[in-house]
PDB file of C-alpha atoms in Angstrom:
ATOM      1  CA  TYR N   1      98.866 143.620 108.041  1.00 74.00           C
ATOM      2  CA  GLY N   2      97.825 140.842 110.375  1.00 72.00           C
ATOM      3  CA  LEU N   3      94.118 141.566 109.685  1.00 74.00           C
ATOM      4  CA  ARG N   4      94.733 141.519 105.914  1.00 74.00           C
ATOM      5  CA  LEU N   5      96.379 138.164 106.242  1.00 72.00           C
ATOM      6  CA  ALA N   6      93.576 136.758 108.500  1.00 70.00           C
ATOM      7  CA  MET N   7      90.622 138.133 106.437  1.00 71.00           C
ATOM      8  CA  LYS N   8      91.926 135.969 103.465  1.00 69.00           C
ATOM      9  CA  LEU N   9      90.986 132.856 105.389  1.00 64.00           C
ATOM     10  CA  SER N  10      93.999 131.052 103.808  1.00 77.00           C
ATOM     11  CA  TYR N  11      96.439 131.047 106.780  1.00 81.00           C
ATOM     12  CA  SER N  12      96.795 129.133 109.997  1.00 84.00           C
ATOM     13  CA  THR N  13      97.853 130.856 113.244  1.00 82.00           C
ATOM     14  CA  LYS N  14     101.422 129.566 112.706  1.00 87.00           C
ATOM     15  CA  GLU N  15     101.534 131.021 109.194  1.00 84.00           C
ATOM     16  CA  VAL N  16     100.379 134.439 110.350  1.00 82.00           C
ATOM     17  CA  ARG N  17     102.798 134.378 113.146  1.00 83.00           C
ATOM     18  CA  ASP N  18     105.667 133.447 110.806  1.00 83.00           C
ATOM     19  CA  LYS N  19     104.702 136.221 108.436  1.00 81.00           C
ATOM     20  CA  LEU N  20     104.371 138.825 111.278  1.00 80.00           C
ATOM     21  CA  LYS N  21     107.772 137.773 112.583  1.00 81.00           C
ATOM     22  CA  ALA N  22     109.389 138.417 109.174  1.00 79.00           C
ATOM     23  CA  LYS N  23     108.002 142.080 109.322  1.00 76.00           C
ATOM     24  CA  GLU N  24     110.228 142.520 112.351  1.00 67.00           C
ATOM     25  CA  GLY N  25     107.723 144.126 114.629  1.00 62.00           C
ATOM     26  CA  GLY N  26     109.064 142.539 117.681  1.00 64.00           C
ATOM     27  CA  GLU N  27     107.781 139.342 119.722  1.00 69.00           C
ATOM     28  CA  GLU N  28     105.288 141.485 121.794  1.00 72.00           C
ATOM     29  CA  CYS N  29     103.748 143.083 118.706  1.00 74.00           C
ATOM     30  CA  TYR N  30     102.984 139.846 116.941  1.00 76.00           C
ATOM     31  CA  LYS N  31     101.696 138.092 120.024  1.00 80.00           C
ATOM     32  CA  SER N  32      99.144 141.067 120.776  1.00 82.00           C
ATOM     33  CA  VAL N  33      98.122 140.918 117.107  1.00 83.00           C
ATOM     34  CA  ILE N  34      97.528 137.227 116.990  1.00 82.00           C
ATOM     35  CA  SER N  35      95.663 137.211 120.332  1.00 85.00           C
ATOM     36  CA  ARG N  36      93.380 140.014 119.099  1.00 84.00           C
ATOM     37  CA  LEU N  37      92.835 138.336 115.834  1.00 82.00           C
ATOM     38  CA  LYS N  38      91.840 135.100 117.602  1.00 83.00           C
ATOM     39  CA  LYS N  39      89.638 137.059 120.025  1.00 86.00           C
ATOM     40  CA  GLU N  40      87.956 138.860 117.203  1.00 81.00           C
ATOM     41  CA  GLY N  41      87.199 135.523 115.441  1.00 80.00           C
ATOM     42  CA  PHE N  42      89.646 136.232 112.343  1.00 80.00           C
ATOM     43  CA  LEU N  43      91.997 133.365 113.176  1.00 83.00           C
ATOM     44  CA  ASN N  44      90.557 129.922 113.922  1.00 85.00           C
ATOM     45  CA  ASP N  45      92.803 126.903 113.362  1.00 87.00           C
ATOM     46  CA  GLU N  46      89.798 124.531 113.777  1.00 91.00           C
ATOM     47  CA  GLU N  47      87.961 126.132 110.902  1.00 88.00           C
ATOM     48  CA  TYR N  48      91.137 126.320 108.741  1.00 89.00           C
ATOM     49  CA  ALA N  49      92.082 122.744 109.298  1.00 92.00           C
ATOM     50  CA  TYR N  50      88.410 121.588 108.232  1.00 93.00           C
ATOM     51  CA  GLN N  51      88.552 123.866 105.095  1.00 90.00           C
ATOM     52  CA  TYR N  52      91.983 122.693 104.105  1.00 92.00           C
ATOM     53  CA  LYS N  53      90.873 119.012 104.499  1.00 93.00           C
ATOM     54  CA  GLU N  54      87.800 119.550 102.487  1.00 92.00           C
ATOM     55  CA  GLU N  55      89.714 121.330  99.773  1.00 92.00           C
ATOM     56  CA  LYS N  56      92.466 118.547  99.525  1.00 93.00           C
ATOM     57  CA  GLU N  57      89.964 115.845  99.615  1.00 92.00           C
ATOM     58  CA  GLY N  58      88.353 117.274  96.583  1.00 90.00           C
ATOM     59  CA  CYS N  59      91.697 117.248  94.953  1.00 91.00           C
ATOM     60  CA  CYS N  60      92.030 113.528  95.766  1.00 91.00           C
ATOM     61  CA  TYR N  61      94.601 113.570  98.546  1.00 94.00           C
ATOM     62  CA  GLY N  62      94.579 110.947 101.261  1.00 94.00           C
ATOM     63  CA  LYS N  63      94.314 111.192 105.038  1.00 94.00           C
ATOM     64  CA  ASN N  64      98.194 110.815 105.780  1.00 94.00           C
ATOM     65  CA  ARG N  65      99.252 113.609 103.423  1.00 95.00           C
ATOM     66  CA  ILE N  66      96.521 116.154 104.617  1.00 94.00           C
ATOM     67  CA  LEU N  67      97.346 115.329 108.336  1.00 94.00           C
ATOM     68  CA  ASP N  68     101.145 115.641 107.844  1.00 94.00           C
ATOM     69  CA  THR N  69     100.819 118.954 105.936  1.00 94.00           C
ATOM     70  CA  LEU N  70      98.478 120.421 108.598  1.00 93.00           C
ATOM     71  CA  ARG N  71     100.636 119.183 111.548  1.00 93.00           C
ATOM     72  CA  TYR N  72     104.196 120.009 110.106  1.00 93.00           C
ATOM     73  CA  GLU N  73     103.627 122.878 107.581  1.00 91.00           C
ATOM     74  CA  LYS N  74     100.617 124.641 108.894  1.00 91.00           C
ATOM     75  CA  GLY N  75     101.230 124.222 112.658  1.00 91.00           C
ATOM     76  CA  ILE N  76      97.850 122.716 113.587  1.00 92.00           C
ATOM     77  CA  SER N  77      97.635 121.047 116.972  1.00 91.00           C
ATOM     78  CA  ASP N  78      97.095 117.314 117.367  1.00 92.00           C
ATOM     79  CA  ASP N  79      93.879 118.080 119.433  1.00 92.00           C
ATOM     80  CA  ILE N  80      92.406 119.662 116.426  1.00 91.00           C
ATOM     81  CA  LEU N  81      93.662 117.091 113.946  1.00 92.00           C
ATOM     82  CA  SER N  82      92.103 114.269 116.000  1.00 92.00           C
ATOM     83  CA  ASN N  83      88.647 115.862 115.472  1.00 92.00           C
ATOM     84  CA  LEU N  84      88.920 115.778 111.773  1.00 91.00           C
ATOM     85  CA  LYS N  85      86.875 112.932 110.238  1.00 92.00           C
ATOM     86  CA  PHE N  86      87.943 111.278 107.065  1.00 90.00           C
ATOM     87  CA  LYS N  87      85.230 109.604 105.051  1.00 87.00           C
ATOM     88  CA  ASN N  88      85.300 108.224 101.581  1.00 88.00           C
ATOM     89  CA  GLU N  89      88.993 107.459 101.341  1.00 91.00           C
ATOM     90  CA  GLU N  90      88.460 104.813  98.944  1.00 91.00           C
ATOM     91  CA  GLU N  91      86.239 106.911  96.665  1.00 92.00           C
ATOM     92  CA  HIS N  92      89.041 109.650  96.637  1.00 93.00           C
ATOM     93  CA  ALA N  93      91.597 107.046  95.627  1.00 92.00           C
ATOM     94  CA  ARG N  94      89.323 105.611  92.975  1.00 91.00           C
ATOM     95  CA  ALA N  95      88.799 109.157  91.567  1.00 91.00           C
ATOM     96  CA  PHE N  96      92.512 109.581  91.491  1.00 91.00           C
ATOM     97  CA  VAL N  97      93.167 106.269  89.807  1.00 89.00           C
ATOM     98  CA  CYS N  98      90.329 107.091  87.128  1.00 87.00           C
ATOM     99  CA  ALA N  99      91.967 110.360  86.467  1.00 86.00           C
ATOM    100  CA  TYR N 100      95.428 109.032  85.857  1.00 83.00           C
ATOM    101  CA  GLN N 101      94.704 105.567  84.579  1.00 80.00           C
ATOM    102  CA  LYS N 102      94.950 106.631  80.894  1.00 78.00           C
ATOM    103  CA  LYS N 103      98.391 107.855  81.670  1.00 81.00           C
ATOM    104  CA  TYR N 104      99.672 104.404  82.735  1.00 79.00           C
ATOM    105  CA  ASP N 105      97.465 102.420  80.304  1.00 75.00           C
ATOM    106  CA  LYS N 106     100.351 101.736  78.052  1.00 72.00           C
ATOM    107  CA  TYR N 107     102.386  99.903  80.706  1.00 76.00           C
ATOM    108  CA  SER N 108     102.292  96.331  81.661  1.00 78.00           C
ATOM    109  CA  TYR N 109      99.668  95.395  84.333  1.00 80.00           C
ATOM    110  CA  VAL N 110     102.513  94.881  86.948  1.00 80.00           C
ATOM    111  CA  GLU N 111     104.305  98.237  86.210  1.00 82.00           C
ATOM    112  CA  LYS N 112     100.862  99.942  85.921  1.00 84.00           C
ATOM    113  CA  SER N 113     100.010  98.621  89.361  1.00 86.00           C
ATOM    114  CA  ARG N 114     103.390  99.631  90.799  1.00 87.00           C
ATOM    115  CA  LYS N 115     103.240 103.255  89.407  1.00 88.00           C
ATOM    116  CA  MET N 116      99.696 103.721  90.727  1.00 90.00           C
ATOM    117  CA  SER N 117     100.599 102.323  94.090  1.00 92.00           C
ATOM    118  CA  ASP N 118     103.597 104.725  94.265  1.00 93.00           C
ATOM    119  CA  ALA N 119     101.324 107.649  93.304  1.00 92.00           C
ATOM    120  CA  LEU N 120      98.545 106.821  95.694  1.00 94.00           C
ATOM    121  CA  ARG N 121     101.258 106.500  98.580  1.00 94.00           C
ATOM    122  CA  ARG N 122     102.611 109.887  97.601  1.00 94.00           C
ATOM    123  CA  ARG N 123      99.028 111.258  97.699  1.00 93.00           C
ATOM    124  CA  GLY N 124      98.787 109.987 101.341  1.00 94.00           C
ATOM    125  CA  PHE N 125      96.432 106.996 100.952  1.00 95.00           C
ATOM    126  CA  ASP N 126      96.922 103.980 103.452  1.00 93.00           C
ATOM    127  CA  GLU N 127      98.043 100.651 102.286  1.00 94.00           C
ATOM    128  CA  TRP N 128      94.645  98.966 102.706  1.00 93.00           C
ATOM    129  CA  VAL N 129      92.925 101.611 100.544  1.00 93.00           C
ATOM    130  CA  ILE N 130      95.691 101.309  97.829  1.00 93.00           C
ATOM    131  CA  ASN N 131      95.329  97.526  97.753  1.00 92.00           C
ATOM    132  CA  THR N 132      91.546  97.832  97.690  1.00 91.00           C
ATOM    133  CA  VAL N 133      91.476 100.204  94.824  1.00 91.00           C
ATOM    134  CA  LEU N 134      94.275  98.530  92.805  1.00 89.00           C
ATOM    135  CA  SER N 135      92.500  95.114  93.101  1.00 87.00           C
ATOM    136  CA  GLU N 136      89.812  96.754  90.868  1.00 85.00           C
ATOM    137  CA  LEU N 137      92.255  97.634  88.060  1.00 78.00           C
ATOM    138  CA  THR N 138      91.154  96.247  84.727  1.00 73.00           C
ATOM    139  CA  ARG N 139      93.696  95.033  82.136  1.00 72.00           C
ATOM    140  CA  ASN N 140      93.741  96.287  78.704  1.00 70.00           C
ATOM    141  CA  LYS N 141      95.553  93.389  76.924  1.00 76.00           C
ATOM    142  CA  ASP N 142      95.426  94.838  73.441  1.00 77.00           C
ATOM    143  CA  ARG N 143      97.059  97.997  74.360  1.00 77.00           C
ATOM    144  CA  GLU N 144      99.554  96.305  76.727  1.00 80.00           C
ATOM    145  CA  THR N 145     100.527  94.051  73.733  1.00 82.00           C
ATOM    146  CA  ASP N 146     100.873  96.829  71.286  1.00 84.00           C
ATOM    147  CA  TYR N 147     103.246  98.755  73.804  1.00 85.00           C
ATOM    148  CA  LEU N 148     105.146  95.596  74.453  1.00 85.00           C
ATOM    149  CA  SER N 149     105.796  95.205  70.640  1.00 88.00           C
ATOM    150  CA  LYS N 150     106.846  98.699  70.354  1.00 88.00           C
ATOM    151  CA  THR N 151     109.151  98.685  73.351  1.00 88.00           C
ATOM    152  CA  ALA N 152     110.591  95.431  72.360  1.00 90.00           C
ATOM    153  CA  ALA N 153     111.475  96.602  68.913  1.00 91.00           C
ATOM    154  CA  SER N 154     112.963  99.886  70.312  1.00 90.00           C
ATOM    155  CA  ALA N 155     115.099  98.131  72.807  1.00 90.00           C
ATOM    156  CA  LEU N 156     116.261  95.367  70.405  1.00 89.00           C
ATOM    157  CA  LYS N 157     117.320  98.106  68.003  1.00 91.00           C
ATOM    158  CA  ARG N 158     119.138  99.988  70.683  1.00 91.00           C
ATOM    159  CA  TYR N 159     120.969  96.924  71.933  1.00 91.00           C
ATOM    160  CA  LYS N 160     121.864  95.661  68.502  1.00 90.00           C
ATOM    161  CA  THR N 161     124.006  98.704  67.975  1.00 90.00           C
ATOM    162  CA  LYS N 162     126.100  97.849  71.042  1.00 90.00           C
ATOM    163  CA  TYR N 163     126.012  93.952  71.220  1.00 90.00           C
ATOM    164  CA  ASN N 164     125.712  90.940  68.681  1.00 90.00           C
ATOM    165  CA  ASP N 165     122.320  89.427  68.101  1.00 87.00           C
ATOM    166  CA  LYS N 166     122.418  86.954  71.009  1.00 89.00           C
ATOM    167  CA  ASP N 167     123.465  89.413  73.684  1.00 91.00           C
ATOM    168  CA  ALA N 168     121.162  92.042  72.148  1.00 90.00           C
ATOM    169  CA  LYS N 169     118.218  89.594  72.557  1.00 90.00           C
ATOM    170  CA  ARG N 170     119.358  88.637  76.186  1.00 91.00           C
ATOM    171  CA  LYS N 171     119.579  92.401  77.036  1.00 92.00           C
ATOM    172  CA  THR N 172     116.117  93.079  75.534  1.00 91.00           C
ATOM    173  CA  ILE N 173     114.590  90.277  77.483  1.00 91.00           C
ATOM    174  CA  GLU N 174     116.109  91.496  80.713  1.00 91.00           C
ATOM    175  CA  TYR N 175     114.954  94.970  80.011  1.00 90.00           C
ATOM    176  CA  LEU N 176     111.251  93.863  79.347  1.00 89.00           C
ATOM    177  CA  LEU N 177     111.284  91.670  82.416  1.00 88.00           C
ATOM    178  CA  ARG N 178     112.133  94.779  84.468  1.00 86.00           C
ATOM    179  CA  LYS N 179     109.293  96.464  82.835  1.00 83.00           C
ATOM    180  CA  GLY N 180     106.843  93.761  84.340  1.00 81.00           C
ATOM    181  CA  TYR N 181     106.098  91.814  81.225  1.00 84.00           C
ATOM    182  CA  SER N 182     105.885  88.038  81.436  1.00 84.00           C
ATOM    183  CA  MET N 183     108.430  85.782  79.937  1.00 88.00           C
ATOM    184  CA  LYS N 184     105.736  84.101  77.772  1.00 88.00           C
ATOM    185  CA  ASP N 185     104.546  87.424  76.228  1.00 87.00           C
ATOM    186  CA  ILE N 186     108.175  88.543  75.643  1.00 87.00           C
ATOM    187  CA  TYR N 187     109.185  85.246  73.830  1.00 88.00           C
ATOM    188  CA  ARG N 188     105.952  85.571  71.730  1.00 88.00           C
ATOM    189  CA  THR N 189     106.690  89.247  70.734  1.00 87.00           C
ATOM    190  CA  LEU N 190     110.299  88.618  70.034  1.00 87.00           C
ATOM    191  CA  GLU N 191     109.478  85.731  67.653  1.00 86.00           C
ATOM    192  CA  GLU N 192     106.937  87.981  65.822  1.00 81.00           C
ATOM    193  CA  GLN N 193     109.722  90.454  65.285  1.00 73.00           C
TER     194      GLN N 193
END
């Protein structure tokens, strides 16, 4: 069983140990199996960490997320982790932004930046990488204006069912300000409606 796990090359030593413990073969049994697998070259945490890093970088994950997963979930030692070299963090972050930019295109520039920043942070990128990549974001003013018009109309309609016209307009303005639109754009849009 240990050999089958190790031959898949998708487990760290900790993961194999945990799976062998679950089989209830006894502590001495799994220790001898793991030492034999290491001796035969089937278990190599250094190689596993490098392959995992390469795979996750290809999926646009950042250094912090990769290191945390390897350290806390996969049980890789700090000695091995300190030898991992992370290059092109900015390129991986840009690739992620390019892939997800269309999803956030309809939002205001402020909200789009906030959502992208949160997504990049969850992906494990450092703050300086996030700031560098987000400073390159382009603003699609036409799409943003169209979305503001639709959002304003929807919010105004929703608030008019609960409030009088003055309060509905005030609530709509507050809602749009929370969405990151400027006061000037909000007033212009509401005047057009």
